[in-house]
């Protein structure tokens, strides 16, 4: 399995794009503004979008993706998420007011897009790739994902903060290779991080003590203008974990 980072920033501007990652060539993990880095030929190949949660920085380009390539495909793009997230997308995004309901276009029997519900901790298989929604603790219903090739696993936490259930699940993954985890704020904004249920370096350092597995750790969702100071704080308090900043166009194989 190959995971290509299309966007991993907590904002936009100066080349930064919000969260989107391409698994092999047919599965998106979230669909933030990073999807705009794909060519039309690459977008046509996308059969599945796995959504962590419904905030705009993670779903903003689903409407544009479906609108752009829906008519060029022979089958619908499947949007996978937990039921609460699908409900938000149906009520507040694909609702004919903010955007057309592409589960009804061109016909309800032949749509450009359809929904498929996921359940927490229950694995689905997409062409022999095992994908499992993991617990997240955010301001709205949210999950992370374990991507398991059989040889190794990658965990993407999605947006989350202190979350014992996540670490219980991660510590059971015997073939863990990569952990992509967020730190949306620097330490001086710890109060904002707590209110918005994100990590900052001090909160993340406390939680990483619960990790019982060895993994390569990458930090995502850094805010533009704060990335350098946030990574400095992360390296100061988590040096033994050797965390690295996730980068646009990075390719992780597992």
Short mmCIF file of C-alpha atoms in Angstrom, two decimals:
data_model
loop_
_atom_site.label_atom_id
_atom_site.label_comp_id
_atom_site.label_asym_id
_atom_site.label_seq_id
_atom_site.Cartn_x
_atom_site.Cartn_y
_atom_site.Cartn_z
CA UNK A 1 0.00 0.00 0.00
CA UNK A 2 1.15 3.51 -0.77
CA UNK A 3 -0.17 6.66 0.90
CA UNK A 4 0.47 9.94 -0.91
CA UNK A 5 -0.02 13.13 1.10
CA UNK A 6 -2.01 15.65 -0.93
CA UNK A 7 -2.57 18.07 1.93
CA UNK A 8 -1.72 18.05 5.64
CA UNK A 9 -1.99 21.63 6.87
CA UNK A 10 -4.32 23.22 9.38
CA UNK A 11 -4.97 26.00 6.86
CA UNK A 12 -4.29 27.23 3.34
CA UNK A 13 -2.03 29.69 1.56
CA UNK A 14 1.55 29.76 0.27
CA UNK A 15 1.23 26.22 -1.05
CA UNK A 16 -0.45 24.77 2.06
CA UNK A 17 -3.49 22.52 1.62
CA UNK A 18 -5.86 20.94 4.11
CA UNK A 19 -6.10 17.25 4.85
CA UNK A 20 -6.31 14.78 1.98
CA UNK A 21 -4.34 11.59 1.39
CA UNK A 22 -4.48 9.22 -1.57
CA UNK A 23 -4.23 5.51 -0.78
CA UNK A 24 -2.84 3.71 -3.83
CA UNK A 25 -4.72 5.41 -6.68
CA UNK A 26 -8.38 4.77 -5.83
CA UNK A 27 -9.04 5.66 -2.17
CA UNK A 28 -9.04 9.09 -0.55
CA UNK A 29 -8.56 9.50 3.18
CA UNK A 30 -10.41 12.79 3.75
CA UNK A 31 -10.94 15.26 0.94
CA UNK A 32 -9.72 18.70 1.96
CA UNK A 33 -8.22 21.23 -0.44
CA UNK A 34 -5.29 18.91 -1.17
CA UNK A 35 -7.53 17.04 -3.62
CA UNK A 36 -7.12 20.02 -5.91
CA UNK A 37 -3.52 18.88 -6.50
CA UNK A 38 -4.77 15.88 -8.49
CA UNK A 39 -5.19 15.79 -12.25
CA UNK A 40 -8.59 14.97 -13.72
CA UNK A 41 -7.20 11.60 -14.83
CA UNK A 42 -6.21 10.87 -11.23
CA UNK A 43 -9.58 11.99 -9.87
CA UNK A 44 -11.46 9.71 -12.25
CA UNK A 45 -9.77 6.69 -10.64
CA UNK A 46 -11.04 7.48 -7.13
CA UNK A 47 -13.71 4.95 -6.13
CA UNK A 48 -13.83 5.55 -2.36
CA UNK A 49 -13.57 8.50 0.05
CA UNK A 50 -13.06 7.64 3.72
CA UNK A 51 -14.08 10.62 5.86
CA UNK A 52 -12.80 11.13 9.41
CA UNK A 53 -15.34 13.85 10.23
CA UNK A 54 -17.47 16.50 8.55
CA UNK A 55 -15.48 19.70 9.17
CA UNK A 56 -14.86 21.63 5.96
CA UNK A 57 -11.08 21.30 5.98
CA UNK A 58 -11.61 17.54 5.59
CA UNK A 59 -14.57 17.41 3.20
CA UNK A 60 -14.48 20.63 1.15
CA UNK A 61 -13.43 18.98 -2.09
CA UNK A 62 -15.88 16.05 -2.08
CA UNK A 63 -18.47 18.24 -3.87
CA UNK A 64 -15.96 19.39 -6.49
CA UNK A 65 -14.57 15.89 -6.99
CA UNK A 66 -18.00 14.37 -7.63
CA UNK A 67 -19.17 17.30 -9.75
CA UNK A 68 -16.01 17.20 -11.88
CA UNK A 69 -15.69 13.48 -12.64
CA UNK A 70 -19.09 11.94 -11.81
CA UNK A 71 -20.23 12.00 -15.41
CA UNK A 72 -16.91 10.49 -16.58
CA UNK A 73 -17.23 7.37 -14.42
CA UNK A 74 -19.17 4.13 -14.88
CA UNK A 75 -19.99 3.76 -11.17
CA UNK A 76 -20.63 6.06 -8.20
CA UNK A 77 -17.95 7.33 -5.84
CA UNK A 78 -18.62 5.77 -2.43
CA UNK A 79 -18.41 8.06 0.61
CA UNK A 80 -17.56 5.99 3.70
CA UNK A 81 -18.08 7.41 7.20
CA UNK A 82 -19.77 6.68 10.50
CA UNK A 83 -23.55 7.31 10.44
CA UNK A 84 -23.34 10.59 12.35
CA UNK A 85 -20.92 12.02 9.78
CA UNK A 86 -23.02 10.84 6.86
CA UNK A 87 -26.03 12.51 8.46
CA UNK A 88 -24.17 15.84 8.64
CA UNK A 89 -23.09 15.59 4.99
CA UNK A 90 -26.65 14.82 3.90
CA UNK A 91 -28.29 17.58 5.95
CA UNK A 92 -25.75 20.37 5.64
CA UNK A 93 -23.71 19.86 2.46
CA UNK A 94 -25.43 17.73 -0.19
CA UNK A 95 -28.82 19.24 0.59
CA UNK A 96 -29.69 21.11 -2.66
CA UNK A 97 -29.03 24.44 -0.89
CA UNK A 98 -25.29 24.43 -0.28
CA UNK A 99 -24.65 21.82 -3.00
CA UNK A 100 -26.76 19.44 -5.12
CA UNK A 101 -27.53 15.98 -3.76
CA UNK A 102 -25.36 13.80 -5.99
CA UNK A 103 -26.93 10.66 -4.58
CA UNK A 104 -29.91 11.64 -6.78
CA UNK A 105 -28.00 12.91 -9.86
CA UNK A 106 -28.46 12.08 -12.68
CA UNK A 107 -30.95 9.53 -11.28
CA UNK A 108 -31.46 8.02 -7.84
CA UNK A 109 -30.98 4.61 -9.48
CA UNK A 110 -27.75 5.70 -11.21
CA UNK A 111 -26.12 8.31 -8.95
CA UNK A 112 -22.67 9.87 -9.19
CA UNK A 113 -22.18 9.28 -5.45
CA UNK A 114 -23.51 7.04 -2.73
CA UNK A 115 -23.02 6.69 1.02
CA UNK A 116 -21.82 3.64 2.95
CA UNK A 117 -21.89 3.60 6.74
CA UNK A 118 -18.92 2.46 8.82
CA UNK A 119 -18.90 1.22 12.41
CA UNK A 120 -16.23 2.04 14.98
CA UNK A 121 -13.58 -0.70 15.31
CA UNK A 122 -15.20 -2.80 12.55
CA UNK A 123 -12.88 -3.57 9.63
CA UNK A 124 -13.86 -3.27 6.00
CA UNK A 125 -11.88 -4.69 3.06
CA UNK A 126 -11.32 -2.71 -0.11
CA UNK A 127 -9.51 -4.93 -2.61
CA UNK A 128 -7.71 -6.84 0.17
CA UNK A 129 -6.82 -3.63 2.03
CA UNK A 130 -8.11 -3.76 5.59
CA UNK A 131 -9.38 -0.44 6.94
CA UNK A 132 -10.65 0.04 10.48
CA UNK A 133 -12.25 3.17 11.99
CA UNK A 134 -10.58 4.08 15.29
CA UNK A 135 -11.85 6.24 18.19
CA UNK A 136 -11.31 10.00 18.06
CA UNK A 137 -12.24 12.75 20.51
CA UNK A 138 -13.27 15.89 18.64
CA UNK A 139 -16.00 18.54 18.80
CA UNK A 140 -18.21 16.57 16.40
CA UNK A 141 -18.46 12.82 15.76
CA UNK A 142 -15.11 11.71 14.36
CA UNK A 143 -12.84 8.72 13.79
CA UNK A 144 -9.30 7.93 12.78
CA UNK A 145 -8.29 5.03 10.55
CA UNK A 146 -6.00 2.02 10.63
CA UNK A 147 -4.82 1.09 7.14
CA UNK A 148 -3.49 -2.47 7.10
CA UNK A 149 -1.75 -3.97 4.09
CA UNK A 150 -1.17 -7.27 5.88
CA UNK A 151 2.55 -6.58 6.10
CA UNK A 152 2.28 -3.33 8.04
CA UNK A 153 -0.24 -0.79 9.34
CA UNK A 154 -0.52 2.97 9.24
CA UNK A 155 -2.70 4.82 11.74
CA UNK A 156 -4.10 8.26 10.97
CA UNK A 157 -5.77 9.75 14.04
CA UNK A 158 -7.80 12.39 12.25
CA UNK A 159 -8.64 15.43 14.40
CA UNK A 160 -8.55 14.46 18.05
CA UNK A 161 -7.30 15.31 21.50
CA UNK A 162 -6.68 13.29 24.68
CA UNK A 163 -8.31 9.96 23.96
CA UNK A 164 -7.60 6.81 25.97
CA UNK A 165 -9.72 4.65 23.66
CA UNK A 166 -7.45 5.46 20.72
CA UNK A 167 -4.33 4.22 22.49
CA UNK A 168 -6.04 1.02 23.62
CA UNK A 169 -6.84 0.29 19.97
CA UNK A 170 -3.40 1.33 18.65
CA UNK A 171 -1.55 -0.79 21.20
CA UNK A 172 -3.30 -3.89 19.82
CA UNK A 173 -1.82 -3.33 16.33
CA UNK A 174 1.13 -5.71 16.15
CA UNK A 175 2.31 -4.60 12.70
CA UNK A 176 2.17 -0.84 13.36
CA UNK A 177 4.70 1.03 11.20
CA UNK A 178 3.46 4.62 10.91
CA UNK A 179 1.46 6.91 13.19
CA UNK A 180 0.17 10.18 11.73
CA UNK A 181 -1.14 12.36 14.55
CA UNK A 182 -2.15 15.98 14.76
CA UNK A 183 -0.97 18.99 16.73
CA UNK A 184 -3.11 21.88 15.57
CA UNK A 185 -1.83 24.50 18.02
CA UNK A 186 1.37 25.53 19.79
CA UNK A 187 1.56 25.39 23.59
CA UNK A 188 0.61 29.03 24.21
CA UNK A 189 -2.77 28.15 22.70
CA UNK A 190 -3.31 25.09 24.88
CA UNK A 191 -6.64 26.52 26.10
CA UNK A 192 -7.88 26.83 22.50
CA UNK A 193 -6.65 23.32 21.74
CA UNK A 194 -8.61 21.95 24.69
CA UNK A 195 -11.79 23.84 23.81
CA UNK A 196 -11.63 22.79 20.16
CA UNK A 197 -10.48 19.25 21.05
CA UNK A 198 -7.17 19.30 19.26
CA UNK A 199 -3.69 18.46 20.46
CA UNK A 200 -0.95 20.92 21.26
CA UNK A 201 2.60 19.66 22.03
CA UNK A 202 2.14 19.44 25.81
CA UNK A 203 -1.14 17.51 25.47
CA UNK A 204 0.33 15.25 22.81
CA UNK A 205 3.39 14.51 24.94
CA UNK A 206 1.13 13.37 27.77
CA UNK A 207 -0.81 11.06 25.49
CA UNK A 208 2.16 9.57 23.64
CA UNK A 209 3.26 8.06 26.97
CA UNK A 210 0.34 5.67 26.46
CA UNK A 211 1.83 4.32 23.20
CA UNK A 212 3.27 0.85 23.78
CA UNK A 213 4.28 0.19 20.16
CA UNK A 214 7.25 1.36 18.14
CA UNK A 215 6.28 3.48 15.14
CA UNK A 216 7.51 6.27 12.91
CA UNK A 217 5.57 9.33 14.03
CA UNK A 218 4.50 12.16 11.72
CA UNK A 219 2.81 15.38 12.83
CA UNK A 220 -0.05 16.78 10.75
CA UNK A 221 -2.59 19.63 10.89
CA UNK A 222 0.00 22.27 11.85
CA UNK A 223 -1.34 25.82 11.54
CA UNK A 224 0.28 28.07 8.92
CA UNK A 225 2.53 30.56 10.68
CA UNK A 226 2.84 28.31 13.75
CA UNK A 227 4.31 25.15 12.23
CA UNK A 228 7.93 25.96 13.09
CA UNK A 229 7.33 26.84 16.75
CA UNK A 230 4.94 23.90 17.20
CA UNK A 231 7.49 21.43 15.81
CA UNK A 232 10.20 22.96 18.02
CA UNK A 233 8.00 22.40 21.07
CA UNK A 234 7.18 18.85 19.93
CA UNK A 235 10.85 17.98 19.49
CA UNK A 236 11.73 19.47 22.87
CA UNK A 237 9.21 17.41 24.83
CA UNK A 238 9.05 14.28 22.62
CA UNK A 239 12.62 13.91 21.42
CA UNK A 240 12.76 10.19 22.22
CA UNK A 241 9.91 9.53 19.74
CA UNK A 242 11.74 11.27 16.85
CA UNK A 243 8.57 12.90 15.48
CA UNK A 244 8.71 14.47 12.02
CA UNK A 245 6.51 16.96 10.26
CA UNK A 246 4.28 15.44 7.60
CA UNK A 247 4.88 17.08 4.22
CA UNK A 248 2.85 17.63 1.07
CA UNK A 249 3.65 15.03 -1.61
CA UNK A 250 5.24 12.70 0.95
CA UNK A 251 4.85 9.02 0.06
CA UNK A 252 4.60 6.36 2.75
CA UNK A 253 4.78 2.69 1.75
CA UNK A 254 3.70 -0.16 4.02
#
